[in-house]
């Protein structure tokens, strides 16, 4: 078998450097993936800049991969060598470096990997795993909004039509997944985006969209939601300003709960009528990772949903070719801010 290489962060706030890395064998419930595409997330630059969840240096980051199964663990029956897959690379929440994405070969628990249809490029499939994971947890997971999970097959039921969910930041990666799952559940979805992305979020299922630059946005959202059953809000951006806006929106409508995605942002001064839950990265415990509350939904949409088109590989990938060396440029692009795009590094030409 080939040797492994990884893009290492050697100390806080320094560029990644590519070097030889250990090549791990999959455990009984794991698979080893030869990465063909690695997607970059805001957590990558946050870790590079702030160092959280980093146990020691050098350290390997990254949470989204797509590629080809190289080897399967002893108890694996659902994957075989050569399968095309996309997977969550849970190196950050677990502290397990074999699970990190920024390398040529990544081991993942099979429970967070999914086969992908032949028509979908690795670079497109890589945009989904972390976003979808976060949403399954934050919208439907126990202790979060606890909405009725949608189905990846059939037409959405009409029973949720009068129930309104606010997705703040519908054009983000997390927001794009949230819109698609809520749309599959037949919910009324209010969302926010820049005007240039209104069509994008509507295509993903938003019922009504509001420009987040509009100073009157909260009043407009409240007017749009009034008279419906309010199921809460999902703040996929979670700056101080968006957290405050979601809190104000819910308070005006009588209170409720929302999920925020960034633990570093303070939400302690919200009105008492509003409850906030932190969208934690799912911990992995035991063979199936203790992930049952969202894992069924994740697998259904990554499998059947991708196959039948209910789940689209959105936002579109902005692909950098050139392998692990391109990760510095890729993470810098995400740090500067992207709009309805996911930055993806192509590891091998032709994927
Ligand atoms: N807790 C977890 O498990 C978890 C997992 C994944 C991500 N996250 C966090 O979730 C956040 C989003 O991640 P991501 O990858 O989805 O981000 P992203 O795709 O990089 O976000 C870019 C998008 O943010 C939108 N945006 C920026 N400011 C906005 C505002 N004030 N109101 C509405 N939209 C705004 C932009 O919309 P326009 O261009 O339309 O203006 C743009 O499309 C990050 O903080 C990330 O660290 C948490």
XYZ file of C-alpha atoms and ligand atoms in Angstrom:
399
model
C 0.000 0.000 0.000
C 1.109 3.584 -0.615
C 2.421 5.898 2.046
C 0.362 8.626 3.612
C 0.936 12.374 3.598
C -0.862 15.072 5.569
C -1.043 18.859 5.763
C 0.209 19.505 9.300
C -0.438 22.528 11.452
C 2.874 22.751 13.323
C 1.898 25.574 15.690
C -0.858 28.112 16.238
C -1.496 30.582 13.373
C 1.088 29.077 11.012
C 0.541 27.740 7.480
C 0.035 24.010 6.926
C 3.028 22.042 5.699
C 2.782 18.753 3.846
C 4.807 15.896 5.249
C 4.783 12.115 5.655
C 2.094 10.895 8.040
C 1.186 7.564 9.638
C -1.044 5.336 7.525
C -3.657 3.860 9.858
C -5.524 0.583 9.420
C -9.274 0.630 9.960
C -10.629 -0.889 13.174
C -13.490 -3.430 13.047
C -16.204 -0.766 12.492
C -14.153 1.599 10.350
C -13.149 2.077 6.721
C -10.001 3.597 5.229
C -10.652 6.115 2.437
C -8.179 7.263 -0.203
C -9.263 10.869 -0.402
C -10.011 12.396 -3.790
C -11.594 15.606 -2.487
C -11.413 17.466 0.829
C -13.850 20.263 1.666
C -12.854 23.167 3.895
C -15.051 24.524 6.699
C -14.905 27.609 8.953
C -13.887 25.326 11.835
C -10.577 24.741 10.023
C -9.468 28.370 10.149
C -10.904 28.759 13.652
C -8.738 25.868 14.824
C -5.736 27.262 12.977
C -6.271 30.697 14.557
C -7.527 29.817 18.047
C -6.300 26.261 18.530
C -9.411 24.819 20.088
C -9.777 21.029 20.106
C -6.065 20.743 19.262
C -4.353 18.419 21.736
C -0.748 18.930 20.622
C 1.316 19.975 17.620
C 1.825 18.972 14.861
C -1.915 18.466 14.319
C -4.068 17.511 11.320
C -7.377 19.319 10.721
C -10.344 18.855 8.411
C -13.812 17.295 8.609
C -15.127 16.495 5.091
C -13.825 13.924 2.624
C -14.900 12.043 -0.479
C -12.902 9.281 -2.100
C -12.475 5.580 -2.692
C -12.598 2.879 -0.050
C -9.117 1.397 0.273
C -9.701 -1.062 3.103
C -12.586 -2.103 5.343
C -12.586 -3.218 8.979
C -13.241 -6.798 10.004
C -16.942 -6.278 10.844
C -17.860 -4.139 7.849
C -20.419 -5.625 5.442
C -21.845 -2.437 3.928
C -18.718 -1.223 2.100
C -16.012 -2.873 0.037
C -12.687 -1.809 -1.420
C -13.274 0.387 -4.464
C -16.612 1.910 -3.356
C -17.042 5.636 -4.017
C -17.950 7.336 -0.732
C -18.301 10.642 1.095
C -17.784 10.829 4.841
C -17.653 12.999 7.884
C -14.052 13.008 9.072
C -14.587 13.368 12.837
C -11.016 14.175 13.824
C -12.002 17.404 15.590
C -14.614 16.141 18.088
C -12.833 12.850 18.778
C -9.208 14.032 18.872
C -8.350 10.981 16.757
C -5.832 12.016 14.083
C -6.566 8.961 11.926
C -10.031 10.527 11.440
C -8.744 13.936 10.216
C -9.490 15.019 6.640
C -6.369 16.937 5.594
C -4.425 13.871 4.490
C -4.275 11.429 1.599
C -5.853 8.605 3.609
C -8.507 9.056 6.303
C -10.045 6.404 8.535
C -13.704 7.010 9.433
C -16.335 5.119 11.408
C -18.487 3.398 8.771
C -21.577 4.939 10.440
C -20.587 8.370 9.102
C -19.737 7.284 5.551
C -22.104 6.851 2.626
C -21.763 5.528 -0.909
C -22.276 8.185 -3.564
C -23.867 7.762 -7.001
C -21.437 7.429 -9.956
C -22.827 10.593 -11.571
C -21.737 12.730 -8.598
C -18.144 13.970 -8.629
C -16.055 13.538 -5.480
C -15.557 17.295 -5.379
C -19.343 17.795 -5.277
C -20.044 15.061 -2.735
C -17.439 16.451 -0.338
C -19.543 19.585 0.269
C -22.154 17.684 2.269
C -21.066 15.517 5.209
C -20.372 18.094 7.940
C -23.214 20.404 6.902
C -25.699 17.561 6.854
C -24.411 16.151 10.134
C -24.790 19.506 11.843
C -28.318 20.000 10.556
C -29.574 16.515 11.411
C -28.387 17.164 14.914
C -29.395 20.827 15.316
C -32.885 20.614 13.807
C -34.021 17.110 14.654
C -31.762 15.858 17.456
C -32.871 15.346 21.032
C -32.423 18.527 23.079
C -32.295 20.706 19.937
C -35.361 21.844 17.973
C -36.634 18.242 17.950
C -38.601 18.707 14.710
C -40.236 15.717 13.013
C -37.552 14.226 10.769
C -38.376 14.330 7.049
C -38.240 11.418 4.622
C -35.916 11.251 1.624
C -38.611 9.511 -0.416
C -42.100 10.446 -1.553
C -43.749 13.854 -1.468
C -43.602 15.931 1.707
C -46.600 15.571 3.994
C -48.888 18.606 4.253
C -49.120 18.347 8.048
C -46.202 20.740 8.558
C -47.345 23.433 6.125
C -48.524 25.844 8.821
C -45.432 25.288 10.983
C -42.730 27.877 10.484
C -39.001 27.498 11.032
C -36.543 30.372 10.620
C -33.178 29.423 9.083
C -30.846 32.380 9.551
C -28.218 32.166 6.778
C -29.831 29.947 4.135
C -26.978 30.378 1.636
C -24.307 29.017 3.987
C -23.220 25.374 3.817
C -25.114 24.496 6.970
C -28.072 26.629 5.856
C -28.231 24.932 2.428
C -28.584 21.536 4.105
C -31.153 22.882 6.571
C -33.320 24.274 3.774
C -33.254 20.985 1.884
C -34.228 18.848 4.875
C -36.927 21.236 6.065
C -38.303 21.423 2.548
C -38.449 17.609 2.420
C -40.451 17.808 5.658
C -42.967 20.234 4.160
C -42.281 23.032 6.663
C -42.813 26.727 5.974
C -39.251 28.062 5.863
C -38.269 31.674 6.397
C -34.645 32.379 5.633
C -32.129 35.191 5.285
C -29.474 35.763 2.597
C -27.962 38.493 0.452
C -30.222 39.571 -2.409
C -27.899 37.915 -4.964
C -28.634 34.536 -3.322
C -32.436 34.794 -3.162
C -32.927 32.451 -6.150
C -30.385 30.012 -4.723
C -32.216 29.620 -1.393
C -35.629 29.436 -3.063
C -34.395 26.585 -5.263
C -33.403 24.760 -2.079
C -36.925 25.104 -0.674
C -37.130 28.422 1.192
C -40.714 29.706 1.348
C -39.737 33.360 1.861
C -36.335 35.026 1.932
C -35.230 38.303 3.514
C -32.061 40.315 2.967
C -29.927 40.130 6.096
C -28.589 43.638 5.350
C -32.083 45.115 5.798
C -32.237 46.995 9.148
C -35.955 46.081 9.450
C -35.400 42.392 8.856
C -36.596 41.171 12.267
C -39.906 43.031 11.973
C -40.407 41.613 8.470
C -39.658 38.084 9.650
C -42.065 38.443 12.562
C -44.809 39.715 10.227
C -44.235 36.755 7.899
C -44.419 34.234 10.749
C -47.382 35.636 12.659
C -50.475 33.444 12.652
C -48.474 30.268 12.104
C -47.175 27.718 14.570
C -43.681 28.858 15.535
C -41.239 25.968 15.790
C -38.110 27.918 16.563
C -35.073 29.153 14.694
C -31.812 27.727 13.452
C -29.005 30.279 13.413
C -26.478 28.832 10.963
C -24.269 31.948 11.195
C -24.193 32.765 14.927
C -22.469 36.103 15.200
C -23.446 38.346 18.112
C -25.771 40.200 15.721
C -27.529 37.102 14.301
C -27.962 35.551 17.746
C -29.560 38.777 18.947
C -31.808 38.932 15.869
C -33.003 35.330 16.294
C -33.685 36.000 19.962
C -35.661 39.151 19.156
C -37.662 37.338 16.437
C -38.687 34.558 18.822
C -39.412 36.934 21.702
C -41.734 39.026 19.510
C -43.611 35.844 18.608
C -44.069 34.771 22.222
C -40.771 32.985 22.820
C -39.258 29.689 21.781
C -35.965 28.000 21.226
C -33.210 28.172 18.696
C -30.020 26.382 17.867
C -26.793 28.296 17.356
C -23.739 26.847 15.684
C -20.800 28.728 17.168
C -19.884 28.029 20.783
C -17.636 31.086 21.042
C -20.522 33.537 20.629
C -22.195 34.710 23.817
C -25.972 34.371 24.080
C -26.401 35.127 27.767
C -28.351 38.386 27.447
C -31.296 37.057 25.443
C -34.881 37.568 26.667
C -36.049 34.983 29.219
C -38.688 33.727 26.753
C -35.919 32.410 24.498
C -33.832 29.274 24.985
C -30.641 28.649 23.039
C -28.983 25.300 22.457
C -25.409 24.933 21.259
C -25.065 22.808 18.111
C -22.318 20.533 19.435
C -20.296 18.418 17.081
C -21.607 14.891 17.613
C -19.399 12.853 19.919
C -18.484 9.378 18.853
C -18.945 6.668 21.411
C -18.877 2.942 20.703
C -19.126 1.231 17.344
C -22.066 3.282 16.141
C -20.792 6.399 17.810
C -23.876 7.034 19.962
C -25.199 8.812 16.913
C -28.587 7.143 16.568
C -30.702 10.272 16.915
C -29.412 11.802 13.709
C -27.570 8.964 12.023
C -30.637 7.337 10.434
C -31.590 10.649 8.844
C -28.020 11.353 7.712
C -27.687 7.958 6.072
C -31.100 8.162 4.426
C -30.380 11.538 2.813
C -26.753 10.788 1.896
C -27.926 7.516 0.311
C -31.461 7.619 -1.023
C -31.709 11.417 -1.017
C -28.570 11.866 -3.135
C -29.680 9.048 -5.439
C -33.194 10.401 -6.079
C -32.206 14.085 -6.125
C -33.965 15.114 -2.880
C -30.543 16.078 -1.558
C -28.436 18.237 -3.846
C -24.714 18.824 -3.441
C -25.118 22.472 -2.404
C -23.655 24.973 -2.060
C -21.647 24.509 -5.247
C -18.044 23.458 -4.858
C -15.353 26.015 -5.651
C -12.597 23.590 -6.604
C -8.863 24.148 -6.144
C -6.756 21.576 -7.965
C -3.310 20.649 -6.786
C -3.553 18.410 -3.761
C -2.777 18.942 -0.094
C -0.492 21.916 -0.838
C -3.625 23.840 -1.881
C -5.133 23.630 1.599
C -3.416 26.856 2.705
C -5.070 28.810 -0.094
C -8.371 26.991 0.480
C -8.531 27.742 4.205
C -7.570 31.381 3.559
C -10.457 31.705 1.087
C -12.922 30.434 3.683
C -11.416 32.758 6.308
C -11.975 35.726 3.972
C -15.611 34.651 3.539
C -17.467 32.796 0.814
C -20.974 33.290 -0.509
C -23.107 30.250 -1.411
C -19.941 28.262 -2.153
C -17.905 25.546 -0.503
C -14.166 25.510 -1.068
C -12.968 22.023 -2.029
C -9.440 20.785 -2.716
C -9.111 18.114 -5.373
C -6.543 15.633 -4.190
C -6.083 13.684 -7.412
C -6.755 14.940 -10.945
C -9.724 13.359 -12.667
C -12.119 13.169 -9.705
N -21.493 23.337 15.639
C -21.234 22.594 14.608
O -21.278 21.360 14.670
C -20.895 23.272 13.303
C -20.726 22.519 12.142
C -20.500 23.189 10.940
C -20.387 24.571 10.934
N -20.488 25.258 12.090
C -20.387 26.731 12.114
O -21.489 27.217 11.359
C -21.151 28.468 10.766
C -21.476 28.409 9.292
O -20.643 27.464 8.657
P -20.801 27.245 7.092
O -19.735 26.351 6.629
O -22.203 26.928 6.786
O -20.506 28.762 6.611
P -20.251 29.347 5.157
O -20.950 28.533 4.136
O -18.803 29.590 4.975
O -20.967 30.782 5.330
C -20.991 31.662 4.254
C -22.404 32.210 4.123
O -22.713 32.942 5.288
C -23.721 33.880 4.936
N -23.741 34.964 5.922
C -22.676 35.650 6.418
N -23.114 36.569 7.326
C -24.467 36.461 7.382
C -25.473 37.116 8.132
N -25.189 38.108 8.996
N -26.749 36.730 7.966
C -27.060 35.731 7.089
N -26.150 35.076 6.340
C -24.864 35.439 6.491
C -23.325 34.356 3.566
O -24.532 34.671 2.937
P -24.668 35.739 1.741
O -23.467 35.549 0.870
O -25.964 35.335 1.096
O -24.702 37.091 2.377
C -22.588 33.137 2.959
O -23.349 32.487 1.959
C -19.664 28.685 11.083
O -19.578 29.514 12.226
C -19.181 27.295 11.409
O -18.033 27.270 12.223
C -20.761 24.650 13.271
